[in-house]
PDB file of C-alpha atoms in Angstrom:
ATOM      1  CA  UNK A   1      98.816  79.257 112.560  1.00 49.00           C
ATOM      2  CA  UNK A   2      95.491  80.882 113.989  1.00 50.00           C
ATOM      3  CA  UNK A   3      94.139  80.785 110.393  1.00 50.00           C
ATOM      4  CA  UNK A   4      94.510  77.387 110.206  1.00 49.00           C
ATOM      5  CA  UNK A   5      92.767  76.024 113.342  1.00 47.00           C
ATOM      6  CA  UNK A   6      89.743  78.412 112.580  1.00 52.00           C
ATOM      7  CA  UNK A   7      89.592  77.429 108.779  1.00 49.00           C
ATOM      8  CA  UNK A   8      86.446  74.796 109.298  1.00 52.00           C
ATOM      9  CA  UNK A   9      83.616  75.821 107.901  1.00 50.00           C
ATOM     10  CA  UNK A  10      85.135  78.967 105.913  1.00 56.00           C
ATOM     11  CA  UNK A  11      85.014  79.864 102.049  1.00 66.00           C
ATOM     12  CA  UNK A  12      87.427  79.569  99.532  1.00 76.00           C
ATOM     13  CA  UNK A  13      88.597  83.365 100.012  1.00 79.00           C
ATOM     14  CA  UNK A  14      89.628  82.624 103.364  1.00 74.00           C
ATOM     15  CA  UNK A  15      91.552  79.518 102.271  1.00 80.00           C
ATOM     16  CA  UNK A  16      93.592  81.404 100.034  1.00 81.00           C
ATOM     17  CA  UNK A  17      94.821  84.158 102.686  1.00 82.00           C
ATOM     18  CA  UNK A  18      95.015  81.045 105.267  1.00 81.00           C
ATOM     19  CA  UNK A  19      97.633  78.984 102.172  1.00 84.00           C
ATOM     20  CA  UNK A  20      99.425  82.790 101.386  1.00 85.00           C
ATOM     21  CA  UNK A  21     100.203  82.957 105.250  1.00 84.00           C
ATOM     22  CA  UNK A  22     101.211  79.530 106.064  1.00 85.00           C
ATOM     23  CA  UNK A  23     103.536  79.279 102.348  1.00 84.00           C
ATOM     24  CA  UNK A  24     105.109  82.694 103.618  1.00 82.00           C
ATOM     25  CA  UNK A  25     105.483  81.833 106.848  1.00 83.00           C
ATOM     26  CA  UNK A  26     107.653  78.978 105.558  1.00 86.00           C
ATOM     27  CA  UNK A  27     109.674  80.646 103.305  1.00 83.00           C
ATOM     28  CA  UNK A  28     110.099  84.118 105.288  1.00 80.00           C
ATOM     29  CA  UNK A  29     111.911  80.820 107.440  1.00 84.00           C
ATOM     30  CA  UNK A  30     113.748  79.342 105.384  1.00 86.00           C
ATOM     31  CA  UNK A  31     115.195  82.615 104.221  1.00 78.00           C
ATOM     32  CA  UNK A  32     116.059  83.538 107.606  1.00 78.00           C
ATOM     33  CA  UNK A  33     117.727  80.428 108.553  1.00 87.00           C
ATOM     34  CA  UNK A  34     119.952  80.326 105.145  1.00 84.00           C
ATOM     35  CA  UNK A  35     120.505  84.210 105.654  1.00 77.00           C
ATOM     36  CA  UNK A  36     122.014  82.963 109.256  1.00 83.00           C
ATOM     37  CA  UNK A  37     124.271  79.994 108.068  1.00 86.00           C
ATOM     38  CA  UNK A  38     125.055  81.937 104.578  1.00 82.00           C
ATOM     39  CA  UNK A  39     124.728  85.617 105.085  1.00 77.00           C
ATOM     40  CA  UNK A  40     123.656  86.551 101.483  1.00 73.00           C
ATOM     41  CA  UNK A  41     122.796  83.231  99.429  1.00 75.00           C
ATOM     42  CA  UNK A  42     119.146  83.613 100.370  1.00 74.00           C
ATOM     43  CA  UNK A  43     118.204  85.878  97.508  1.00 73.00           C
ATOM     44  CA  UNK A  44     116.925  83.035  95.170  1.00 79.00           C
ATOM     45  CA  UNK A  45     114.230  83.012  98.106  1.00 80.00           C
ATOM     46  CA  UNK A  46     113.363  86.362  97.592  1.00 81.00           C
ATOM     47  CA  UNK A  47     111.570  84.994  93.900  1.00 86.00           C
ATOM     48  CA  UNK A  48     109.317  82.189  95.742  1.00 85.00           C
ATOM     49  CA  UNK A  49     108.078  84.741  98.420  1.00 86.00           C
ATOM     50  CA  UNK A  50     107.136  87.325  95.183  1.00 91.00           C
ATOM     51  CA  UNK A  51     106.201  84.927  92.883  1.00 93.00           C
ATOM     52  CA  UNK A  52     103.877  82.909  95.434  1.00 92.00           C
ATOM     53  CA  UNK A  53     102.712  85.791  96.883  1.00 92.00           C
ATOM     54  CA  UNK A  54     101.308  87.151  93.572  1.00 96.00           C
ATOM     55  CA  UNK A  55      99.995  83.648  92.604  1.00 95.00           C
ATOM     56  CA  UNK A  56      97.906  83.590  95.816  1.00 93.00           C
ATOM     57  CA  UNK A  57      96.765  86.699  96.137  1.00 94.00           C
ATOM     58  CA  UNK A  58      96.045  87.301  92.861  1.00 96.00           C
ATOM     59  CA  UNK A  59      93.535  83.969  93.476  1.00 95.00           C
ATOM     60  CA  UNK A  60      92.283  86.382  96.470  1.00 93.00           C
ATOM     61  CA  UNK A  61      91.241  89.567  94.980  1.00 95.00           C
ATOM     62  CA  UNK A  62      89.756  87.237  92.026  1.00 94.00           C
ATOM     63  CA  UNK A  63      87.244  86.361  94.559  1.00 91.00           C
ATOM     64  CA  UNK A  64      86.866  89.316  96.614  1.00 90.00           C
ATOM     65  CA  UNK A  65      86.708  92.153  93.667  1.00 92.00           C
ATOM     66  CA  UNK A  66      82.999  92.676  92.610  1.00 88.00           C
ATOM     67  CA  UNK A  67      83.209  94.030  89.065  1.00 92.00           C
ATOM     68  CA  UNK A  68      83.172  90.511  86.788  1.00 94.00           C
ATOM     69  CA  UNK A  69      86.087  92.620  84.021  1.00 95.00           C
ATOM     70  CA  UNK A  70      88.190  93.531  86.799  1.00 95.00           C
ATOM     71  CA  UNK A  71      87.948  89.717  88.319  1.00 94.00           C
ATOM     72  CA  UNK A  72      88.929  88.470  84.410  1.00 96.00           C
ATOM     73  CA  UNK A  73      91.777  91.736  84.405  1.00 97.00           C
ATOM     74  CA  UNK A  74      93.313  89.776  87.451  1.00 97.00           C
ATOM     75  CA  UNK A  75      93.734  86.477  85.691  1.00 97.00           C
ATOM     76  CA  UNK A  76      95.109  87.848  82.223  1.00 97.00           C
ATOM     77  CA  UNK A  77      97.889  90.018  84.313  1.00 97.00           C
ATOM     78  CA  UNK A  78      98.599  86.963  86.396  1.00 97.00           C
ATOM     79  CA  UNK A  79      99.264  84.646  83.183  1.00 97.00           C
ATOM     80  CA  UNK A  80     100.657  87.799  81.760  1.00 98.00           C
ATOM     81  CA  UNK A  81     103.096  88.325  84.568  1.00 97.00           C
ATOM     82  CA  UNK A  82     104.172  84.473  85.134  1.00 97.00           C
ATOM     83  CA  UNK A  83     104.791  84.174  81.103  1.00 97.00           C
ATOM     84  CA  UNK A  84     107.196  87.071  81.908  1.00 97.00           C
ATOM     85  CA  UNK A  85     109.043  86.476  84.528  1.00 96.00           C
ATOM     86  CA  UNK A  86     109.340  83.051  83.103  1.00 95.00           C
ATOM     87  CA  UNK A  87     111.094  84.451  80.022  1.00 96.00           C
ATOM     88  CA  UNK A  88     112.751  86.415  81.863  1.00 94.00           C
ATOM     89  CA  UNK A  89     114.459  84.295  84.011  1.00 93.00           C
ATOM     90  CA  UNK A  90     115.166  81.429  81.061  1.00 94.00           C
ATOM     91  CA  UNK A  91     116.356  84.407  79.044  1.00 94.00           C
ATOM     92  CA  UNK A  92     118.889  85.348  81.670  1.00 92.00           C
ATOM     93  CA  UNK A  93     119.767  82.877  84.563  1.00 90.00           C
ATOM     94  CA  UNK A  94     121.552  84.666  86.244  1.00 88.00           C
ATOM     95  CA  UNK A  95     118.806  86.886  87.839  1.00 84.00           C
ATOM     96  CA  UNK A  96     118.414  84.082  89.846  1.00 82.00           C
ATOM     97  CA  UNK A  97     120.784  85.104  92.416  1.00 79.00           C
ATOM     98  CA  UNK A  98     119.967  88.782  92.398  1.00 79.00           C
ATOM     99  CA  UNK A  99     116.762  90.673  93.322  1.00 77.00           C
ATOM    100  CA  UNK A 100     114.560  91.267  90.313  1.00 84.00           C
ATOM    101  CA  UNK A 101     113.287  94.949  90.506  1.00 86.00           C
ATOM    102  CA  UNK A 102     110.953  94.049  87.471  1.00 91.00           C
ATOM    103  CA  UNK A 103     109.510  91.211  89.687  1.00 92.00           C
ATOM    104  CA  UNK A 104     109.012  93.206  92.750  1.00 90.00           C
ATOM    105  CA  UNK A 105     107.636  95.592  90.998  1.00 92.00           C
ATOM    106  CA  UNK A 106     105.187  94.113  88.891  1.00 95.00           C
ATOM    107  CA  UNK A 107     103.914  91.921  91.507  1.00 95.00           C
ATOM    108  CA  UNK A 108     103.987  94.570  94.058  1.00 94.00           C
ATOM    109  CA  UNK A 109     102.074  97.178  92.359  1.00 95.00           C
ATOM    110  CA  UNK A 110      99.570  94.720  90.654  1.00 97.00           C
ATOM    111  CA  UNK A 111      98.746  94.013  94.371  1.00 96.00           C
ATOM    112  CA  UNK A 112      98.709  97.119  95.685  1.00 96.00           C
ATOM    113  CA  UNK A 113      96.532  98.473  92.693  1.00 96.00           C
ATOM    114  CA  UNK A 114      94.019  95.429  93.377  1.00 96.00           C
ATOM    115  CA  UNK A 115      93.928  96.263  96.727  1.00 94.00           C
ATOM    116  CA  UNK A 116      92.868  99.771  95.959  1.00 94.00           C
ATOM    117  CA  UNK A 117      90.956  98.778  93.821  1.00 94.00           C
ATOM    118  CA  UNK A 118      89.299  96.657  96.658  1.00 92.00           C
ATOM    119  CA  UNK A 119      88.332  99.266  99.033  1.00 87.00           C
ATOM    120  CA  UNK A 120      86.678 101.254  96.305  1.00 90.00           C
ATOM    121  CA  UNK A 121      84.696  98.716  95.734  1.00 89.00           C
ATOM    122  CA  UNK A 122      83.880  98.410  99.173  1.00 84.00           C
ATOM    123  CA  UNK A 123      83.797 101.837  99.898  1.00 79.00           C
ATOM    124  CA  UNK A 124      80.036 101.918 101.590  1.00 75.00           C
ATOM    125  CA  UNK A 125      79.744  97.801 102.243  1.00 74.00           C
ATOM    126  CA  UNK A 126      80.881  95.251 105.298  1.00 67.00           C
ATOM    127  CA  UNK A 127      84.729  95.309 105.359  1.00 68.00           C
ATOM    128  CA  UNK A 128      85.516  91.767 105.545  1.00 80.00           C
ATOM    129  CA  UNK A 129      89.614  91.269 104.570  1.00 84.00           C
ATOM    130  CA  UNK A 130      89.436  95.278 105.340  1.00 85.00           C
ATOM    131  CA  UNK A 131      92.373  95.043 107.506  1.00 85.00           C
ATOM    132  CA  UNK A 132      94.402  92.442 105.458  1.00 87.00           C
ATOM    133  CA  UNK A 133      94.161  94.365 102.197  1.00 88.00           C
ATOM    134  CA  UNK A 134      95.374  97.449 104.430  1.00 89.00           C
ATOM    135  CA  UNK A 135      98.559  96.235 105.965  1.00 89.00           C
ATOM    136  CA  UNK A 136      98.855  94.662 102.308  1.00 91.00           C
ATOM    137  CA  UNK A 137      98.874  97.983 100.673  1.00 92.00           C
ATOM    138  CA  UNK A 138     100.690  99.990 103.655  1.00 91.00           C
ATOM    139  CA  UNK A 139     103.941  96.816 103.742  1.00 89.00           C
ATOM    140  CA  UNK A 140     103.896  96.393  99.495  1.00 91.00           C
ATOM    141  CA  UNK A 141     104.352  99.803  99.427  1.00 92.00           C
ATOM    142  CA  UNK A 142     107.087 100.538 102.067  1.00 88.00           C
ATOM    143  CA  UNK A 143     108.949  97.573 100.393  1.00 85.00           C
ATOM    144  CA  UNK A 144     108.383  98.607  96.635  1.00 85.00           C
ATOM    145  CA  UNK A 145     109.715 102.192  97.632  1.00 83.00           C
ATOM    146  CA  UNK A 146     113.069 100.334  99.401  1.00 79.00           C
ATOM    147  CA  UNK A 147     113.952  98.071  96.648  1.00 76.00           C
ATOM    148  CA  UNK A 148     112.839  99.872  93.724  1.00 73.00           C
ATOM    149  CA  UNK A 149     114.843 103.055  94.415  1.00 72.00           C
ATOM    150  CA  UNK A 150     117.824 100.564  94.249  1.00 59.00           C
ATOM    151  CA  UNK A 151     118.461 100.478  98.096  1.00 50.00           C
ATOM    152  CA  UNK A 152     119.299  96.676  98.133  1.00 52.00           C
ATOM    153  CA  UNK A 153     122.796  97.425  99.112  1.00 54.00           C
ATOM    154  CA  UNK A 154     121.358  99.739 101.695  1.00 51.00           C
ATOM    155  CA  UNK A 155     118.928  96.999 103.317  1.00 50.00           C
ATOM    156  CA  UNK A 156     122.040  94.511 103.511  1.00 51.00           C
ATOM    157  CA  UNK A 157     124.603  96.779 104.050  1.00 52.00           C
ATOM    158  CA  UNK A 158     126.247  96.286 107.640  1.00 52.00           C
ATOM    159  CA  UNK A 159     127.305  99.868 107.912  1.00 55.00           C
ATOM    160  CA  UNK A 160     124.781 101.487 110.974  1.00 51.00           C
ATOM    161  CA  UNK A 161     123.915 104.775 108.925  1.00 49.00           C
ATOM    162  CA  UNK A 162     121.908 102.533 106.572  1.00 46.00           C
ATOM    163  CA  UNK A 163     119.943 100.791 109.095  1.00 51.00           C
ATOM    164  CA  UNK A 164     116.949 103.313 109.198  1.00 55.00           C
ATOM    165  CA  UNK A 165     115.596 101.924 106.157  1.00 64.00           C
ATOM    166  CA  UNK A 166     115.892  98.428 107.481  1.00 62.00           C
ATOM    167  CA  UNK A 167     113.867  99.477 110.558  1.00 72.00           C
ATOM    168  CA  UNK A 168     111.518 101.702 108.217  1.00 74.00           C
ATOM    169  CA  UNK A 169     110.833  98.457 106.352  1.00 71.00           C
ATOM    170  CA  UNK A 170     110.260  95.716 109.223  1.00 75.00           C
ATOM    171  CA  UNK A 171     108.067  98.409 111.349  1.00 81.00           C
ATOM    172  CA  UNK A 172     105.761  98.458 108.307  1.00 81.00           C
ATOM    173  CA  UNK A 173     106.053  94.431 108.213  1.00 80.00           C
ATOM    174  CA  UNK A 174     105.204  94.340 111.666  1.00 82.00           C
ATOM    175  CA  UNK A 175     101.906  96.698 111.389  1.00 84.00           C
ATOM    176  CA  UNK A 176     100.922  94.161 108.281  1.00 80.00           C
ATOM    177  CA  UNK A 177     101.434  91.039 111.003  1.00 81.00           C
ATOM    178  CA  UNK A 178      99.063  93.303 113.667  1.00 81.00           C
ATOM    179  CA  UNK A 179      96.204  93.735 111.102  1.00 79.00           C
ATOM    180  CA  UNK A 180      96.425  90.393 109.878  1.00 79.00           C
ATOM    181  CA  UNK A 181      95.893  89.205 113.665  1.00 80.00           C
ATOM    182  CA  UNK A 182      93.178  91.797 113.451  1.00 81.00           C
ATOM    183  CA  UNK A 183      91.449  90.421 110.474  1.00 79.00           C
ATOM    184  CA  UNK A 184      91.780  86.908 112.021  1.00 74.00           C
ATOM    185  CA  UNK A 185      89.987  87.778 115.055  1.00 75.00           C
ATOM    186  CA  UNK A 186      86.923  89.482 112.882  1.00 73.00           C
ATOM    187  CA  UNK A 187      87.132  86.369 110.812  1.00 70.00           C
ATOM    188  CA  UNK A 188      86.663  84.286 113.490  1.00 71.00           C
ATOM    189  CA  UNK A 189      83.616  86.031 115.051  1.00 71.00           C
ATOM    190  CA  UNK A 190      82.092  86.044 111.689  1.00 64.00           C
ATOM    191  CA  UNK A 191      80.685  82.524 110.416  1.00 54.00           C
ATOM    192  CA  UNK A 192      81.760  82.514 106.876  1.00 45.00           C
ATOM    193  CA  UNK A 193      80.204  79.581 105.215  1.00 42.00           C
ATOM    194  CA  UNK A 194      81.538  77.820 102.032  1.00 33.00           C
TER     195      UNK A 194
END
């Protein structure tokens, strides 16, 4: 919401982390709502929030990475990765309803591995989106290591010895919510013209 009423005046980059928060904010609400009033029919969710995410922030490090074949290297792996999943999921339906450990994964460590990428780049400049790409990197991989290991029974599971790596998980979510508030308040100090 705070990157919304500051967005006058700011570039496309900013845009697309403003339309990544507000899209997730949506969903992450919508999941939580169906989650309530169906405990466990919320998992189709779980392939908008991926699949947008990746869209949008693959859009984002297009702009902010500096080397011109690494910019181009984002846009073949994101028509790469959408071609796939799309077979995928005509190829078998059913995944629908299930979490997709080749879709968190791919997206995931594309992301993370842009990110990186990122702060290499930036290594000695002005860290504008330092903080975002950060609690990117620290919450992708935190959730990657949950849900690749095949712990989605753990997450969901009611039982209390399993609810460590629930807490593990929404900690790291909630560091990724402090340094985007971070990022928004050097954003907002810093005139970014379109």
């Amino acid at each position: 919401i705070l990157f919304f009423y500051s967005r006058k005046g700011k570039d496309k980059i900013y845009l697309y982390l403003m339309l990544y928060l507000m899209i997730q904010f949506v969903v992450e609400l919508c999941c939580n709502i169906i989650g309530i009033l169906y405990p466990n029919e919320n998992f189709f969710l779980s392939h908008y929030y991926f699949i947008i995410q990746y869209i949008l922030l693959s859009f984002f490090f297009s702009n902010v990475l500096l080397n011109p074949f690494l910019k181009k290297l984002v846009y073949i792996n994101l028509i790469l990765v959408l071609l796939s999943l799309g077979f995928l999921y005509a190829e078998i339906p059913s995944l629908s309803w299930k979490f997709n450990n080749y879709e968190i994964g791919v997206t995931s460590l594309l992301l993370i591995f842009y990110s990186i990428i990122y702060f290499y780049e930036n290594i000695s400049n002005t860290y504008i989106y330092h903080y975002f790409c950060m609690g990117l990197t620290f919450y992708l991989t935190s959730s990657c290591l949950i849900f690749l290991t095949g712990n989605t029974q753990l997450v969901f599971s009611a039982e209390p010895v399993y609810l460590d790596i629930w807490i593990f998980n929404s900690l790291f979510f909630i560091l990724f919510q402090i340094l985007i508030f971070k990022e928004w308040k050097i954003l907002k100090s810093h005139s970014v013209e379109v």
